Structure formats: structure tokens, C-alpha cells
Amino acid sequence: GRFRSEGTLSRLAVDADLTGDLGGVRAEGFVTLLPPKWGADGLRLRFTRFDLATLSGGTLSTSLAGELHATGSIDTLRAPDGEVELSLTRSRVREWTLDSLFGRGGVHDSVIRVDTAYAEWQGARAAGGGTLGWRAPHDGRMRFDLAADSLIGFDSLLFAVTRQKRDTSGEARPLSGRAAGRVDLTGSLD
């Protein structure tokens, strides 16, 4: 692919269009690459077939399609500070297929803020938002609601996570039922 940059590692203009085992990534904006300080200014990433396992060397296989917009910085000496927006179209995390996902939020003054977060997948949806502290004494409250008209979307994921073998008898049935739930988080990350 193509990679162009201009500037120094403290403020590097990036214009890239790369394809490989990681997937396809189009990047435009400014980055800071001074470990342990990392940053972005008006960074827009568009990606297809993006595989987190390839990026991290881990085992979380994904095939993500969408966009990430970010402005902010993080280093080991202080809490992150910035804004981020993520939108995914049809994507896969392991055996779980998402139809769509959107999240917008930020971190300022050691408070994590989720303005909007929602996801939809086969027969189910989740949404929520709120605030949490990065470290005490900063705190907050987030709430997320889940509604699943059908549990079929969890069937393959459940088998993969539990490493169970699928029953091949004629009497075997996929996961069925409905679910609703709420998760309330309070306090800070530490």
C-alpha cells in the first residue's frame, strides 16, 4: 500500500492506504509516537477486515469494518485526555457477528464520558452511556441496557467460548429464548 508522512514523531502528519494480513486501513490525520506518550489530532481511520489478533499478537480474531475518529493523548504519567468516535458496520468478533455499533465519548479531567453507545446484532441490541472516574476520587455512573428478542445470535459464540462440541443428533436445537438486562457501573476504574 501507500504510506506518506511529514513532520516529527511529536506531530506526524499521516496519509496512508494499507492492505495486508491486518486488513485494509486508510489513515489521515496527525499522530504523536513518543512512547510512552501516544496521541492523535483529527485522526480518521477507515478499515475493512481489521483483525485485532494480527495487530496485538493475541487470540481475539476479528473482522471489523468501520471508522474511528480520534483526538487526544495518553501517557503513563497522567490520565488520557481526548475525544473518540467509533462506528462499525457488519463486523465479526470471534464467532459473534455485529450488524452495527456506534460509540462516542471522551476523557477529560480524569472522567470517562460515554455520550452514546449502542450495538445491534441478530435479534438483540444494547445501548447506554454515562461517566466513570479514571482514578479515585473521580467517579461517575454508567448504565447499559440489553434486549434480545432471540438468543440465536449467541449460539455459536457460546460454543466457541465454552469449547463444547455441538450435538449432531436430530434432537439438537440451537440456543433459544429471550433476554433483557441492565448493567449499572459506578465509581472509578481503580
Tab-separated table of C-alpha atoms in Angstrom:
chain	number	residue	atom	x	y	z
A	1	GLY	CA	0.000	0.000	0.000
A	2	ARG	CA	0.859	3.659	0.228
A	3	PHE	CA	2.244	5.435	3.324
A	4	ARG	CA	3.166	9.125	3.430
A	5	SER	CA	4.174	11.102	6.487
A	6	GLU	CA	5.586	14.525	7.201
A	7	GLY	CA	6.869	16.103	10.405
A	8	THR	CA	8.430	14.784	13.581
A	9	LEU	CA	7.333	11.974	15.888
A	10	SER	CA	5.844	14.601	18.216
A	11	ARG	CA	3.438	15.705	15.426
A	12	LEU	CA	3.481	13.481	12.387
A	13	ALA	CA	1.051	14.054	9.518
A	14	VAL	CA	-0.077	10.653	8.213
A	15	ASP	CA	-1.737	9.769	4.909
A	16	ALA	CA	-1.808	6.011	4.362
A	17	ASP	CA	-3.752	3.361	2.487
A	18	LEU	CA	-2.507	-0.079	3.542
A	19	THR	CA	-3.714	-3.636	2.933
A	20	GLY	CA	-2.360	-6.891	4.355
A	21	ASP	CA	-2.923	-9.586	6.995
A	22	LEU	CA	-4.206	-6.867	9.325
A	23	GLY	CA	-6.946	-5.960	6.818
A	24	GLY	CA	-7.384	-2.735	4.905
A	25	VAL	CA	-6.673	0.566	6.690
A	26	ARG	CA	-6.955	4.131	5.397
A	27	ALA	CA	-5.435	6.695	7.802
A	28	GLU	CA	-5.483	10.504	7.659
A	29	GLY	CA	-4.568	12.992	10.365
A	30	PHE	CA	-1.832	13.692	12.890
A	31	VAL	CA	-0.257	11.306	15.401
A	32	THR	CA	2.237	11.510	18.272
A	33	LEU	CA	4.553	8.490	18.504
A	34	LEU	CA	6.810	9.108	21.519
A	35	PRO	CA	6.385	6.065	23.801
A	36	PRO	CA	5.092	6.143	26.446
A	37	LYS	CA	3.265	9.202	25.058
A	38	TRP	CA	0.834	8.494	22.230
A	39	GLY	CA	-1.576	10.907	20.602
A	40	ALA	CA	-3.891	11.765	17.739
A	41	ASP	CA	-5.163	15.037	16.340
A	42	GLY	CA	-8.010	14.806	13.864
A	43	LEU	CA	-7.058	11.196	13.107
A	44	ARG	CA	-9.522	9.308	10.925
A	45	LEU	CA	-9.094	5.587	10.375
A	46	ARG	CA	-11.298	3.729	7.896
A	47	PHE	CA	-10.877	-0.022	7.996
A	48	THR	CA	-12.142	-3.261	6.476
A	49	ARG	CA	-11.484	-6.853	7.592
A	50	PHE	CA	-9.455	-5.384	10.504
A	51	ASP	CA	-8.058	-8.238	12.656
A	52	LEU	CA	-7.135	-7.341	16.245
A	53	ALA	CA	-5.322	-10.682	16.700
A	54	THR	CA	-2.871	-9.729	13.939
A	55	LEU	CA	-2.359	-6.263	15.438
A	56	SER	CA	-1.797	-7.423	19.021
A	57	GLY	CA	-0.342	-10.879	18.501
A	58	GLY	CA	-3.233	-12.174	20.614
A	59	THR	CA	-6.044	-14.634	20.028
A	60	LEU	CA	-9.070	-12.313	19.631
A	61	SER	CA	-9.831	-12.905	15.975
A	62	THR	CA	-11.913	-10.130	14.384
A	63	SER	CA	-13.057	-8.874	11.035
A	64	LEU	CA	-14.064	-5.249	11.676
A	65	ALA	CA	-15.375	-2.727	9.165
A	66	GLY	CA	-15.925	0.913	10.014
A	67	GLU	CA	-14.384	4.234	11.046
A	68	LEU	CA	-12.578	5.617	14.075
A	69	HIS	CA	-12.121	9.360	14.684
A	70	ALA	CA	-9.774	10.380	17.496
A	71	THR	CA	-8.201	13.469	19.014
A	72	GLY	CA	-6.319	13.203	22.283
A	73	SER	CA	-3.295	11.844	24.107
A	74	ILE	CA	-2.269	9.219	26.643
A	75	ASP	CA	0.933	8.534	28.553
A	76	THR	CA	1.915	6.747	31.759
A	77	LEU	CA	2.165	9.939	33.831
A	78	ARG	CA	-1.473	11.069	33.607
A	79	ALA	CA	-4.988	10.056	32.644
A	80	PRO	CA	-5.859	10.115	28.936
A	81	ASP	CA	-7.429	13.275	27.557
A	82	GLY	CA	-9.400	13.386	24.321
A	83	GLU	CA	-12.418	12.506	22.230
A	84	VAL	CA	-13.190	9.372	20.226
A	85	GLU	CA	-15.968	8.168	17.930
A	86	LEU	CA	-16.241	4.605	16.609
A	87	SER	CA	-18.759	3.268	14.105
A	88	LEU	CA	-18.840	-0.278	12.790
A	89	THR	CA	-20.925	-1.758	10.016
A	90	ARG	CA	-21.378	-5.528	9.748
A	91	SER	CA	-18.374	-6.951	11.611
A	92	ARG	CA	-17.272	-10.104	13.426
A	93	VAL	CA	-15.639	-10.662	16.818
A	94	ARG	CA	-14.729	-14.350	17.047
A	95	GLU	CA	-17.984	-16.130	16.163
A	96	TRP	CA	-20.194	-13.156	17.082
A	97	THR	CA	-21.465	-11.088	14.141
A	98	LEU	CA	-22.423	-7.463	14.812
A	99	ASP	CA	-24.805	-5.682	12.461
A	100	SER	CA	-23.786	-2.234	13.717
A	101	LEU	CA	-22.045	-0.495	16.586
A	102	PHE	CA	-21.628	3.185	17.423
A	103	GLY	CA	-19.924	4.894	20.316
A	104	ARG	CA	-18.964	8.479	21.092
A	105	GLY	CA	-17.233	9.775	24.186
A	106	GLY	CA	-14.123	11.142	25.733
A	107	VAL	CA	-11.905	11.509	28.767
A	108	HIS	CA	-11.325	14.902	30.395
A	109	ASP	CA	-10.187	15.844	33.899
A	110	SER	CA	-9.878	12.121	34.809
A	111	VAL	CA	-13.540	11.412	33.982
A	112	ILE	CA	-14.501	8.940	31.235
A	113	ARG	CA	-17.647	10.042	29.408
A	114	VAL	CA	-19.733	7.870	27.068
A	115	ASP	CA	-22.247	10.138	25.330
A	116	THR	CA	-23.763	7.456	23.154
A	117	ALA	CA	-23.077	3.753	22.782
A	118	TYR	CA	-25.222	1.170	21.040
A	119	ALA	CA	-24.839	-2.128	19.232
A	120	GLU	CA	-27.213	-4.315	17.246
A	121	TRP	CA	-26.820	-7.925	16.205
A	122	GLN	CA	-29.052	-10.841	15.245
A	123	GLY	CA	-32.191	-10.361	17.341
A	124	ALA	CA	-30.526	-8.255	20.042
A	125	ARG	CA	-29.440	-4.736	20.910
A	126	ALA	CA	-27.592	-2.931	23.680
A	127	ALA	CA	-27.304	0.781	24.459
A	128	GLY	CA	-26.091	3.059	27.196
A	129	GLY	CA	-23.839	5.822	28.387
A	130	GLY	CA	-22.704	7.834	31.376
A	131	THR	CA	-19.460	8.624	33.187
A	132	LEU	CA	-16.817	6.823	35.280
A	133	GLY	CA	-13.737	8.093	37.035
A	134	TRP	CA	-10.339	7.204	35.632
A	135	ARG	CA	-8.984	7.036	39.201
A	136	ALA	CA	-10.448	7.834	42.616
A	137	PRO	CA	-11.515	10.322	43.822
A	138	HIS	CA	-13.101	10.922	40.395
A	139	ASP	CA	-16.230	8.845	39.908
A	140	GLY	CA	-19.434	8.544	37.922
A	141	ARG	CA	-22.185	6.214	36.791
A	142	MET	CA	-22.807	4.374	33.531
A	143	ARG	CA	-25.870	2.374	32.562
A	144	PHE	CA	-26.215	-0.127	29.728
A	145	ASP	CA	-29.419	-1.947	28.734
A	146	LEU	CA	-29.631	-5.192	26.744
A	147	ALA	CA	-32.682	-6.609	24.987
A	148	ALA	CA	-32.605	-9.838	22.989
A	149	ASP	CA	-35.745	-10.977	21.199
A	150	SER	CA	-33.797	-14.092	20.223
A	151	LEU	CA	-30.702	-15.769	21.655
A	152	ILE	CA	-29.754	-17.435	18.349
A	153	GLY	CA	-27.061	-14.802	17.784
A	154	PHE	CA	-25.247	-16.098	20.885
A	155	ASP	CA	-25.357	-19.785	19.896
A	156	SER	CA	-22.033	-20.080	18.006
A	157	LEU	CA	-20.300	-17.673	20.404
A	158	LEU	CA	-21.335	-19.772	23.395
A	159	PHE	CA	-19.910	-22.941	21.810
A	160	ALA	CA	-16.638	-21.195	20.973
A	161	VAL	CA	-16.182	-19.688	24.441
A	162	THR	CA	-17.054	-22.895	26.322
A	163	ARG	CA	-15.214	-25.130	23.813
A	164	GLN	CA	-18.159	-27.519	23.811
A	165	LYS	CA	-18.889	-29.786	20.852
A	166	ARG	CA	-22.155	-29.200	19.013
A	167	ASP	CA	-24.654	-32.028	19.398
A	168	THR	CA	-25.223	-33.552	15.958
A	169	SER	CA	-28.234	-35.677	16.903
A	170	GLY	CA	-31.584	-34.992	15.283
A	171	GLU	CA	-32.938	-33.747	18.614
A	172	ALA	CA	-30.335	-30.975	18.992
A	173	ARG	CA	-31.682	-27.426	18.922
A	174	PRO	CA	-29.866	-24.084	18.746
A	175	LEU	CA	-29.959	-21.728	21.718
A	176	SER	CA	-33.381	-20.137	22.019
A	177	GLY	CA	-35.238	-17.770	24.288
A	178	ARG	CA	-35.315	-14.075	25.107
A	179	ALA	CA	-33.290	-11.929	27.481
A	180	ALA	CA	-33.307	-8.447	28.957
A	181	GLY	CA	-30.874	-6.921	31.363
A	182	ARG	CA	-29.263	-3.815	32.742
A	183	VAL	CA	-25.719	-3.174	33.898
A	184	ASP	CA	-25.007	-0.245	36.214
A	185	LEU	CA	-21.372	0.720	36.767
A	186	THR	CA	-20.377	3.243	39.431
A	187	GLY	CA	-17.157	4.668	40.761
A	188	SER	CA	-13.802	4.631	39.010
A	189	LEU	CA	-11.578	2.148	37.164
A	190	ASP	CA	-9.197	1.608	40.089
